[in-house]
Amino acid sequence: MSELNLILMGPPGAGKGTQAERLVDDFDLPYYATGDILRAAIAEGTELGKEAQPIVEAGDLVPDELMIGVIMERFDTPEAEDGFILDGFPRTVGQAEALDEALDRRGRSLTAALLIDAPAEEVIRRLSGRRICVKNGHVYHVENDPPKTEGVCDQDGSRLIQRDDDKPETIKRRLSVYREQTEPLIDWYDQRGALRRFDGSRPPDEVHSHIRATLATLALEAEL
Ligand code: ADP
Ligand code: ADP
């Protein structure tokens, strides 16, 4: 396979970021997580950050035009020539259409849409206990995957925080936004033959090896 163009889909808390960290190590691909990009913009107080902040805090979706702009400017960088991993984008049919067109125009195509799914009660438990490092967004869980020292990132020693939108009321809102606006994308990618499903309620190592096996099969098929 000459390129590996992947998107990660699934409800908030399903484990997209956790798996992305592993896939980035496996394949040495650039990783674009729109949530991380927005949180950085909010922390820096950029124009994008100012516009996004109230929307992200409410658990709603930032307008398509803004998000499409954020992703498109990253596509044409040399680091994304051999592929990319998108996490959290697309989240609406409008964003998926824009991605499709952008890839088309560049003579590229999506390798797969990886759907990591998990039941609502499990994602609520995960989001409530999630902690991230302020510097690079490395992900932990207070029970499932605690850091060696409480409140400190194992990887870069920075402080761990709870995201503002990982509070109970906002979690509920984000799940309903996911059901209404993002779930329709599952059929959208399925109809295009790009969807691959993974049981996100399994332990992280298992989910990871399932994804690896699926990508290996796709690579073999591409060579036939
Ligand atoms: P997403 O990017 O889909 O929102 P994360 O990767 O940030 O999800 O994971 C959400 C929370 O669940 C984190 O606290 C993470 O440590 C934990 N987690 C991720 N994958 C699993 C898993 N397979 N089993 C149990 N907990 C997990
Ligand atoms: P999670 O990992 O829990 O699924 P993200 O970190 O991907 O959440 O996103 C956090 C928030 O950033 C979303 O709730 C939304 O407000 C905003 N956001 C991220 N990506 C997009 C997108 N593609 N379109 C619109 N809003 C987005």
PDB file of C-alpha atoms and ligand atoms in Angstrom:
ATOM      1  CA  MET A   1       0.000   0.000   0.000  1.00  0.00           C
ATOM      2  CA  SER A   2       1.611   3.272  -1.006  1.00  0.00           C
ATOM      3  CA  GLU A   3      -0.346   5.451   1.395  1.00  0.00           C
ATOM      4  CA  LEU A   4      -2.114   4.845   4.677  1.00  0.00           C
ATOM      5  CA  ASN A   5      -4.909   7.398   4.981  1.00  0.00           C
ATOM      6  CA  LEU A   6      -6.911   6.547   8.080  1.00  0.00           C
ATOM      7  CA  ILE A   7      -9.706   8.059  10.078  1.00  0.00           C
ATOM      8  CA  LEU A   8     -10.690   7.025  13.589  1.00  0.00           C
ATOM      9  CA  MET A   9     -14.372   7.193  14.448  1.00  0.00           C
ATOM     10  CA  GLY A  10     -16.459   6.340  17.467  1.00  0.00           C
ATOM     11  CA  PRO A  11     -18.232   7.916  20.432  1.00  0.00           C
ATOM     12  CA  PRO A  12     -16.306  10.159  22.811  1.00  0.00           C
ATOM     13  CA  GLY A  13     -14.383   7.914  25.189  1.00  0.00           C
ATOM     14  CA  ALA A  14     -14.331   4.832  22.950  1.00  0.00           C
ATOM     15  CA  GLY A  15     -10.537   4.869  22.884  1.00  0.00           C
ATOM     16  CA  LYS A  16      -9.683   6.660  19.627  1.00  0.00           C
ATOM     17  CA  GLY A  17      -6.818   8.697  21.097  1.00  0.00           C
ATOM     18  CA  THR A  18      -5.475   5.662  22.967  1.00  0.00           C
ATOM     19  CA  GLN A  19      -5.341   3.595  19.779  1.00  0.00           C
ATOM     20  CA  ALA A  20      -4.040   6.512  17.714  1.00  0.00           C
ATOM     21  CA  GLU A  21      -0.997   6.816  19.980  1.00  0.00           C
ATOM     22  CA  ARG A  22      -0.147   3.183  19.207  1.00  0.00           C
ATOM     23  CA  LEU A  23      -0.821   3.456  15.478  1.00  0.00           C
ATOM     24  CA  VAL A  24       1.380   6.525  15.247  1.00  0.00           C
ATOM     25  CA  ASP A  25       4.211   4.462  16.803  1.00  0.00           C
ATOM     26  CA  ASP A  26       3.517   1.532  14.469  1.00  0.00           C
ATOM     27  CA  PHE A  27       3.363   3.418  11.211  1.00  0.00           C
ATOM     28  CA  ASP A  28       5.157   6.683  11.874  1.00  0.00           C
ATOM     29  CA  LEU A  29       2.318   8.741  10.420  1.00  0.00           C
ATOM     30  CA  PRO A  30       1.313  12.301  11.258  1.00  0.00           C
ATOM     31  CA  TYR A  31      -1.609  12.419  13.666  1.00  0.00           C
ATOM     32  CA  TYR A  32      -4.245  15.135  13.431  1.00  0.00           C
ATOM     33  CA  ALA A  33      -6.725  15.163  16.301  1.00  0.00           C
ATOM     34  CA  THR A  34      -9.146  18.037  15.904  1.00  0.00           C
ATOM     35  CA  GLY A  35      -9.972  18.022  19.636  1.00  0.00           C
ATOM     36  CA  ASP A  36      -6.257  18.427  20.517  1.00  0.00           C
ATOM     37  CA  ILE A  37      -5.877  21.141  17.872  1.00  0.00           C
ATOM     38  CA  LEU A  38      -8.860  23.041  19.297  1.00  0.00           C
ATOM     39  CA  ARG A  39      -7.676  22.695  22.909  1.00  0.00           C
ATOM     40  CA  ALA A  40      -4.249  24.046  21.904  1.00  0.00           C
ATOM     41  CA  ALA A  41      -5.882  26.971  20.059  1.00  0.00           C
ATOM     42  CA  ILE A  42      -8.033  27.724  23.126  1.00  0.00           C
ATOM     43  CA  ALA A  43      -4.988  27.615  25.424  1.00  0.00           C
ATOM     44  CA  GLU A  44      -3.089  29.977  23.100  1.00  0.00           C
ATOM     45  CA  GLY A  45      -6.060  32.315  22.687  1.00  0.00           C
ATOM     46  CA  THR A  46      -5.898  32.354  18.859  1.00  0.00           C
ATOM     47  CA  GLU A  47      -8.857  33.507  16.721  1.00  0.00           C
ATOM     48  CA  LEU A  48      -9.849  29.864  16.214  1.00  0.00           C
ATOM     49  CA  GLY A  49      -9.562  29.251  19.942  1.00  0.00           C
ATOM     50  CA  LYS A  50     -11.739  32.233  20.845  1.00  0.00           C
ATOM     51  CA  GLU A  51     -14.458  31.141  18.454  1.00  0.00           C
ATOM     52  CA  ALA A  52     -14.289  27.476  19.479  1.00  0.00           C
ATOM     53  CA  GLN A  53     -14.080  27.821  23.272  1.00  0.00           C
ATOM     54  CA  PRO A  54     -17.761  28.326  24.188  1.00  0.00           C
ATOM     55  CA  ILE A  55     -18.829  25.663  21.688  1.00  0.00           C
ATOM     56  CA  VAL A  56     -16.360  23.033  22.934  1.00  0.00           C
ATOM     57  CA  GLU A  57     -17.238  23.814  26.556  1.00  0.00           C
ATOM     58  CA  ALA A  58     -20.925  23.283  25.805  1.00  0.00           C
ATOM     59  CA  GLY A  59     -20.187  19.936  24.115  1.00  0.00           C
ATOM     60  CA  ASP A  60     -21.464  21.114  20.732  1.00  0.00           C
ATOM     61  CA  LEU A  61     -19.745  20.976  17.347  1.00  0.00           C
ATOM     62  CA  VAL A  62     -17.579  23.745  15.963  1.00  0.00           C
ATOM     63  CA  PRO A  63     -18.901  24.849  12.505  1.00  0.00           C
ATOM     64  CA  ASP A  64     -17.860  22.714   9.530  1.00  0.00           C
ATOM     65  CA  GLU A  65     -16.098  25.538   7.631  1.00  0.00           C
ATOM     66  CA  LEU A  66     -13.730  26.148  10.537  1.00  0.00           C
ATOM     67  CA  MET A  67     -12.910  22.475  11.037  1.00  0.00           C
ATOM     68  CA  ILE A  68     -12.487  21.794   7.326  1.00  0.00           C
ATOM     69  CA  GLY A  69     -10.017  24.705   7.143  1.00  0.00           C
ATOM     70  CA  VAL A  70      -8.058  23.309  10.096  1.00  0.00           C
ATOM     71  CA  ILE A  71      -7.646  19.908   8.439  1.00  0.00           C
ATOM     72  CA  MET A  72      -7.072  21.050   4.863  1.00  0.00           C
ATOM     73  CA  GLU A  73      -4.101  23.200   5.771  1.00  0.00           C
ATOM     74  CA  ARG A  74      -2.398  20.096   7.155  1.00  0.00           C
ATOM     75  CA  PHE A  75      -2.930  17.855   4.118  1.00  0.00           C
ATOM     76  CA  ASP A  76      -0.492  19.547   1.824  1.00  0.00           C
ATOM     77  CA  THR A  77       2.432  19.406   4.208  1.00  0.00           C
ATOM     78  CA  PRO A  78       5.282  17.006   3.228  1.00  0.00           C
ATOM     79  CA  GLU A  79       4.821  15.015   6.444  1.00  0.00           C
ATOM     80  CA  ALA A  80       1.362  13.866   5.250  1.00  0.00           C
ATOM     81  CA  GLU A  81       2.552  12.616   1.841  1.00  0.00           C
ATOM     82  CA  ASP A  82       2.594   8.946   2.839  1.00  0.00           C
ATOM     83  CA  GLY A  83      -0.569   9.110   4.857  1.00  0.00           C
ATOM     84  CA  PHE A  84      -2.150  10.403   8.028  1.00  0.00           C
ATOM     85  CA  ILE A  85      -4.326   9.464  10.961  1.00  0.00           C
ATOM     86  CA  LEU A  86      -7.326  11.687  11.553  1.00  0.00           C
ATOM     87  CA  ASP A  87      -9.008  11.498  14.960  1.00  0.00           C
ATOM     88  CA  GLY A  88     -12.254  13.366  15.579  1.00  0.00           C
ATOM     89  CA  PHE A  89     -12.633  14.464  11.973  1.00  0.00           C
ATOM     90  CA  PRO A  90     -14.934  14.104  10.097  1.00  0.00           C
ATOM     91  CA  ARG A  91     -17.770  14.417  12.598  1.00  0.00           C
ATOM     92  CA  THR A  92     -20.575  15.438  10.214  1.00  0.00           C
ATOM     93  CA  VAL A  93     -21.623  14.373   6.717  1.00  0.00           C
ATOM     94  CA  GLY A  94     -20.565  17.845   5.487  1.00  0.00           C
ATOM     95  CA  GLN A  95     -17.040  17.276   6.834  1.00  0.00           C
ATOM     96  CA  ALA A  96     -16.903  13.779   5.313  1.00  0.00           C
ATOM     97  CA  GLU A  97     -17.898  15.165   1.905  1.00  0.00           C
ATOM     98  CA  ALA A  98     -15.243  17.874   2.143  1.00  0.00           C
ATOM     99  CA  LEU A  99     -12.615  15.262   3.046  1.00  0.00           C
ATOM    100  CA  ASP A 100     -13.646  13.050   0.141  1.00  0.00           C
ATOM    101  CA  GLU A 101     -13.423  15.917  -2.334  1.00  0.00           C
ATOM    102  CA  ALA A 102     -10.072  17.066  -0.985  1.00  0.00           C
ATOM    103  CA  LEU A 103      -8.593  13.566  -1.297  1.00  0.00           C
ATOM    104  CA  ASP A 104     -10.094  13.153  -4.774  1.00  0.00           C
ATOM    105  CA  ARG A 105      -8.582  16.397  -5.988  1.00  0.00           C
ATOM    106  CA  ARG A 106      -5.179  15.175  -4.870  1.00  0.00           C
ATOM    107  CA  GLY A 107      -5.635  11.761  -6.518  1.00  0.00           C
ATOM    108  CA  ARG A 108      -5.704  10.134  -3.091  1.00  0.00           C
ATOM    109  CA  SER A 109      -8.278   8.036  -1.288  1.00  0.00           C
ATOM    110  CA  LEU A 110      -9.163   6.905   2.193  1.00  0.00           C
ATOM    111  CA  THR A 111      -7.613   3.555   3.176  1.00  0.00           C
ATOM    112  CA  ALA A 112     -10.188   2.889   5.908  1.00  0.00           C
ATOM    113  CA  ALA A 113     -12.566   4.439   8.411  1.00  0.00           C
ATOM    114  CA  LEU A 114     -11.810   2.617  11.674  1.00  0.00           C
ATOM    115  CA  LEU A 115     -14.870   2.604  13.924  1.00  0.00           C
ATOM    116  CA  ILE A 116     -14.113   1.943  17.588  1.00  0.00           C
ATOM    117  CA  ASP A 117     -17.427   1.446  19.347  1.00  0.00           C
ATOM    118  CA  ALA A 118     -18.373   0.969  22.985  1.00  0.00           C
ATOM    119  CA  PRO A 119     -21.675   1.081  24.923  1.00  0.00           C
ATOM    120  CA  ALA A 120     -22.837   4.367  26.459  1.00  0.00           C
ATOM    121  CA  GLU A 121     -22.392   3.302  30.100  1.00  0.00           C
ATOM    122  CA  GLU A 122     -18.784   2.279  29.423  1.00  0.00           C
ATOM    123  CA  VAL A 123     -17.869   5.511  27.611  1.00  0.00           C
ATOM    124  CA  ILE A 124     -19.421   7.559  30.440  1.00  0.00           C
ATOM    125  CA  ARG A 125     -17.264   5.663  32.965  1.00  0.00           C
ATOM    126  CA  ARG A 126     -14.180   6.202  30.842  1.00  0.00           C
ATOM    127  CA  LEU A 127     -14.763   9.909  30.199  1.00  0.00           C
ATOM    128  CA  SER A 128     -15.465  10.576  33.881  1.00  0.00           C
ATOM    129  CA  GLY A 129     -12.096   9.057  34.863  1.00  0.00           C
ATOM    130  CA  ARG A 130     -10.065  10.374  31.943  1.00  0.00           C
ATOM    131  CA  ARG A 131      -7.040  12.561  32.647  1.00  0.00           C
ATOM    132  CA  ILE A 132      -4.829  14.118  30.001  1.00  0.00           C
ATOM    133  CA  CYS A 133      -1.444  15.774  30.167  1.00  0.00           C
ATOM    134  CA  VAL A 134      -1.515  19.516  29.631  1.00  0.00           C
ATOM    135  CA  LYS A 135       1.481  19.436  27.308  1.00  0.00           C
ATOM    136  CA  ASN A 136       0.838  16.712  24.719  1.00  0.00           C
ATOM    137  CA  GLY A 137      -2.586  15.305  25.515  1.00  0.00           C
ATOM    138  CA  HIS A 138      -1.299  11.847  26.573  1.00  0.00           C
ATOM    139  CA  VAL A 139      -4.286   9.942  27.895  1.00  0.00           C
ATOM    140  CA  TYR A 140      -4.748   8.200  31.274  1.00  0.00           C
ATOM    141  CA  HIS A 141      -7.604   6.819  33.340  1.00  0.00           C
ATOM    142  CA  VAL A 142      -7.740   7.090  37.130  1.00  0.00           C
ATOM    143  CA  GLU A 143      -8.666   3.396  37.476  1.00  0.00           C
ATOM    144  CA  ASN A 144      -7.915   1.602  34.189  1.00  0.00           C
ATOM    145  CA  ASP A 145      -4.636   3.237  33.318  1.00  0.00           C
ATOM    146  CA  PRO A 146      -3.306   5.389  36.168  1.00  0.00           C
ATOM    147  CA  PRO A 147       0.042   7.204  35.828  1.00  0.00           C
ATOM    148  CA  LYS A 148       2.964   5.984  37.984  1.00  0.00           C
ATOM    149  CA  THR A 149       2.782   9.182  40.055  1.00  0.00           C
ATOM    150  CA  GLU A 150      -0.668  10.635  40.647  1.00  0.00           C
ATOM    151  CA  GLY A 151      -1.300  13.762  38.590  1.00  0.00           C
ATOM    152  CA  VAL A 152       1.958  13.522  36.585  1.00  0.00           C
ATOM    153  CA  CYS A 153       2.404  12.363  32.986  1.00  0.00           C
ATOM    154  CA  ASP A 154       4.687   9.278  32.708  1.00  0.00           C
ATOM    155  CA  GLN A 155       5.888  10.354  29.283  1.00  0.00           C
ATOM    156  CA  ASP A 156       6.816  13.993  29.711  1.00  0.00           C
ATOM    157  CA  GLY A 157       6.431  14.796  33.412  1.00  0.00           C
ATOM    158  CA  SER A 158       3.772  17.445  32.797  1.00  0.00           C
ATOM    159  CA  ARG A 159       0.658  17.957  34.888  1.00  0.00           C
ATOM    160  CA  LEU A 160      -2.461  15.820  34.353  1.00  0.00           C
ATOM    161  CA  ILE A 161      -5.825  17.537  34.188  1.00  0.00           C
ATOM    162  CA  GLN A 162      -9.467  16.662  33.706  1.00  0.00           C
ATOM    163  CA  ARG A 163     -10.910  18.183  30.542  1.00  0.00           C
ATOM    164  CA  ASP A 164     -13.664  20.748  31.179  1.00  0.00           C
ATOM    165  CA  ASP A 165     -15.932  18.864  28.789  1.00  0.00           C
ATOM    166  CA  ASP A 166     -15.422  15.580  30.685  1.00  0.00           C
ATOM    167  CA  LYS A 167     -17.881  16.778  33.372  1.00  0.00           C
ATOM    168  CA  PRO A 168     -21.181  14.814  33.624  1.00  0.00           C
ATOM    169  CA  GLU A 169     -23.539  17.366  32.016  1.00  0.00           C
ATOM    170  CA  THR A 170     -21.268  17.989  29.047  1.00  0.00           C
ATOM    171  CA  ILE A 171     -20.603  14.281  28.578  1.00  0.00           C
ATOM    172  CA  LYS A 172     -24.361  13.733  28.145  1.00  0.00           C
ATOM    173  CA  ARG A 173     -24.572  16.513  25.591  1.00  0.00           C
ATOM    174  CA  ARG A 174     -21.557  15.191  23.646  1.00  0.00           C
ATOM    175  CA  LEU A 175     -23.075  11.720  23.461  1.00  0.00           C
ATOM    176  CA  SER A 176     -26.330  13.052  22.053  1.00  0.00           C
ATOM    177  CA  VAL A 177     -24.454  15.233  19.552  1.00  0.00           C
ATOM    178  CA  TYR A 178     -22.523  12.107  18.525  1.00  0.00           C
ATOM    179  CA  ARG A 179     -25.715  10.131  17.995  1.00  0.00           C
ATOM    180  CA  GLU A 180     -27.397  12.881  15.988  1.00  0.00           C
ATOM    181  CA  GLN A 181     -24.577  14.273  13.902  1.00  0.00           C
ATOM    182  CA  THR A 182     -21.743  11.754  13.734  1.00  0.00           C
ATOM    183  CA  GLU A 183     -23.407   8.320  13.819  1.00  0.00           C
ATOM    184  CA  PRO A 184     -24.905   8.821  10.325  1.00  0.00           C
ATOM    185  CA  LEU A 185     -21.313   8.697   9.050  1.00  0.00           C
ATOM    186  CA  ILE A 186     -21.130   5.010   9.941  1.00  0.00           C
ATOM    187  CA  ASP A 187     -23.577   4.152   7.129  1.00  0.00           C
ATOM    188  CA  TRP A 188     -21.955   6.735   4.886  1.00  0.00           C
ATOM    189  CA  TYR A 189     -18.561   4.976   5.097  1.00  0.00           C
ATOM    190  CA  ASP A 190     -20.117   1.524   5.104  1.00  0.00           C
ATOM    191  CA  GLN A 191     -21.863   2.239   1.803  1.00  0.00           C
ATOM    192  CA  ARG A 192     -18.494   3.258   0.364  1.00  0.00           C
ATOM    193  CA  GLY A 193     -16.883   0.012   1.524  1.00  0.00           C
ATOM    194  CA  ALA A 194     -14.442   1.854   3.779  1.00  0.00           C
ATOM    195  CA  LEU A 195     -15.821   1.007   7.232  1.00  0.00           C
ATOM    196  CA  ARG A 196     -14.003  -1.389   9.570  1.00  0.00           C
ATOM    197  CA  ARG A 197     -15.544  -2.049  12.996  1.00  0.00           C
ATOM    198  CA  PHE A 198     -13.732  -2.743  16.264  1.00  0.00           C
ATOM    199  CA  ASP A 199     -15.100  -3.666  19.670  1.00  0.00           C
ATOM    200  CA  GLY A 200     -13.794  -0.810  21.821  1.00  0.00           C
ATOM    201  CA  SER A 201     -15.055  -2.446  25.013  1.00  0.00           C
ATOM    202  CA  ARG A 202     -12.121  -4.899  24.798  1.00  0.00           C
ATOM    203  CA  PRO A 203      -8.811  -4.067  26.536  1.00  0.00           C
ATOM    204  CA  PRO A 204      -6.550  -1.598  24.678  1.00  0.00           C
ATOM    205  CA  ASP A 205      -3.973  -4.247  23.611  1.00  0.00           C
ATOM    206  CA  GLU A 206      -6.699  -6.386  22.069  1.00  0.00           C
ATOM    207  CA  VAL A 207      -8.284  -3.491  20.174  1.00  0.00           C
ATOM    208  CA  HIS A 208      -4.831  -2.565  18.933  1.00  0.00           C
ATOM    209  CA  SER A 209      -4.032  -6.049  17.635  1.00  0.00           C
ATOM    210  CA  HIS A 210      -7.413  -6.259  15.865  1.00  0.00           C
ATOM    211  CA  ILE A 211      -6.712  -2.974  14.108  1.00  0.00           C
ATOM    212  CA  ARG A 212      -3.211  -4.146  13.148  1.00  0.00           C
ATOM    213  CA  ALA A 213      -4.599  -7.376  11.715  1.00  0.00           C
ATOM    214  CA  THR A 214      -7.218  -5.503   9.686  1.00  0.00           C
ATOM    215  CA  LEU A 215      -4.644  -3.076   8.290  1.00  0.00           C
ATOM    216  CA  ALA A 216      -2.365  -5.994   7.355  1.00  0.00           C
ATOM    217  CA  THR A 217      -5.242  -7.634   5.460  1.00  0.00           C
ATOM    218  CA  LEU A 218      -6.007  -4.360   3.663  1.00  0.00           C
ATOM    219  CA  ALA A 219      -2.338  -4.070   2.668  1.00  0.00           C
ATOM    220  CA  LEU A 220      -2.361  -7.619   1.257  1.00  0.00           C
ATOM    221  CA  GLU A 221      -5.569  -6.947  -0.678  1.00  0.00           C
ATOM    222  CA  ALA A 222      -4.074  -3.773  -2.137  1.00  0.00           C
ATOM    223  CA  GLU A 223      -1.151  -5.789  -3.527  1.00  0.00           C
ATOM    224  CA  LEU A 224      -3.368  -8.373  -5.285  1.00  0.00           C
TER     225      LEU A 224
HETATM  226  P1  ADP B   1     -11.482   9.020  22.771  1.00  0.00           P
HETATM  227  O1  ADP B   1     -10.247   9.569  22.082  1.00  0.00           O
HETATM  228  O2  ADP B   1     -12.244   8.085  21.887  1.00  0.00           O
HETATM  229  O3  ADP B   1     -12.344  10.071  23.375  1.00  0.00           O
HETATM  230  P2  ADP B   1      -9.599   8.060  24.801  1.00  0.00           P
HETATM  231  O4  ADP B   1      -8.567   7.288  24.039  1.00  0.00           O
HETATM  232  O5  ADP B   1      -9.236   9.414  25.266  1.00  0.00           O
HETATM  233  O6  ADP B   1     -10.980   8.105  23.954  1.00  0.00           O
HETATM  234  O7  ADP B   1     -10.043   7.148  26.027  1.00  0.00           O
HETATM  235  C1  ADP B   1     -11.040   7.579  26.965  1.00  0.00           C
HETATM  236  C2  ADP B   1     -10.678   7.053  28.371  1.00  0.00           C
HETATM  237  O8  ADP B   1     -10.836   5.641  28.402  1.00  0.00           O
HETATM  238  C3  ADP B   1      -9.237   7.322  28.781  1.00  0.00           C
HETATM  239  O9  ADP B   1      -9.231   7.626  30.154  1.00  0.00           O
HETATM  240  C4  ADP B   1      -8.499   6.021  28.475  1.00  0.00           C
HETATM  241  O10 ADP B   1      -7.416   5.814  29.389  1.00  0.00           O
HETATM  242  C5  ADP B   1      -9.588   4.974  28.676  1.00  0.00           C
HETATM  243  N1  ADP B   1      -9.515   3.859  27.711  1.00  0.00           N
HETATM  244  C6  ADP B   1      -9.182   3.927  26.403  1.00  0.00           C
HETATM  245  N2  ADP B   1      -9.272   2.717  25.798  1.00  0.00           N
HETATM  246  C7  ADP B   1      -9.695   1.854  26.764  1.00  0.00           C
HETATM  247  C8  ADP B   1     -10.004   0.442  26.767  1.00  0.00           C
HETATM  248  N3  ADP B   1      -9.907  -0.303  25.654  1.00  0.00           N
HETATM  249  N4  ADP B   1     -10.424  -0.089  27.922  1.00  0.00           N
HETATM  250  C9  ADP B   1     -10.554   0.668  29.042  1.00  0.00           C
HETATM  251  N5  ADP B   1     -10.273   1.991  29.117  1.00  0.00           N
HETATM  252  C10 ADP B   1      -9.858   2.592  27.987  1.00  0.00           C
HETATM  253  P1  ADP B   2     -13.403  12.991  22.168  1.00  0.00           P
HETATM  254  O1  ADP B   2     -11.972  12.514  22.018  1.00  0.00           O
HETATM  255  O2  ADP B   2     -13.868  12.895  23.577  1.00  0.00           O
HETATM  256  O3  ADP B   2     -14.292  12.349  21.183  1.00  0.00           O
HETATM  257  P2  ADP B   2     -12.455  15.415  20.956  1.00  0.00           P
HETATM  258  O4  ADP B   2     -11.233  15.712  21.725  1.00  0.00           O
HETATM  259  O5  ADP B   2     -12.289  14.767  19.632  1.00  0.00           O
HETATM  260  O6  ADP B   2     -13.430  14.555  21.868  1.00  0.00           O
HETATM  261  O7  ADP B   2     -13.292  16.751  20.719  1.00  0.00           O
HETATM  262  C1  ADP B   2     -13.566  17.656  21.768  1.00  0.00           C
HETATM  263  C2  ADP B   2     -14.515  18.720  21.278  1.00  0.00           C
HETATM  264  O8  ADP B   2     -13.913  19.490  20.215  1.00  0.00           O
HETATM  265  C3  ADP B   2     -15.833  18.224  20.680  1.00  0.00           C
HETATM  266  O9  ADP B   2     -16.790  17.967  21.677  1.00  0.00           O
HETATM  267  C4  ADP B   2     -16.224  19.409  19.782  1.00  0.00           C
HETATM  268  O10 ADP B   2     -16.741  20.479  20.535  1.00  0.00           O
HETATM  269  C5  ADP B   2     -14.885  19.852  19.224  1.00  0.00           C
HETATM  270  N1  ADP B   2     -14.537  19.157  17.958  1.00  0.00           N
HETATM  271  C6  ADP B   2     -13.501  18.294  17.768  1.00  0.00           C
HETATM  272  N2  ADP B   2     -13.473  17.864  16.495  1.00  0.00           N
HETATM  273  C7  ADP B   2     -14.504  18.459  15.858  1.00  0.00           C
HETATM  274  C8  ADP B   2     -15.018  18.411  14.521  1.00  0.00           C
HETATM  275  N3  ADP B   2     -14.440  17.625  13.588  1.00  0.00           N
HETATM  276  N4  ADP B   2     -16.104  19.153  14.227  1.00  0.00           N
HETATM  277  C9  ADP B   2     -16.680  19.938  15.158  1.00  0.00           C
HETATM  278  N5  ADP B   2     -16.258  20.029  16.422  1.00  0.00           N
HETATM  279  C10 ADP B   2     -15.180  19.302  16.790  1.00  0.00           C
END
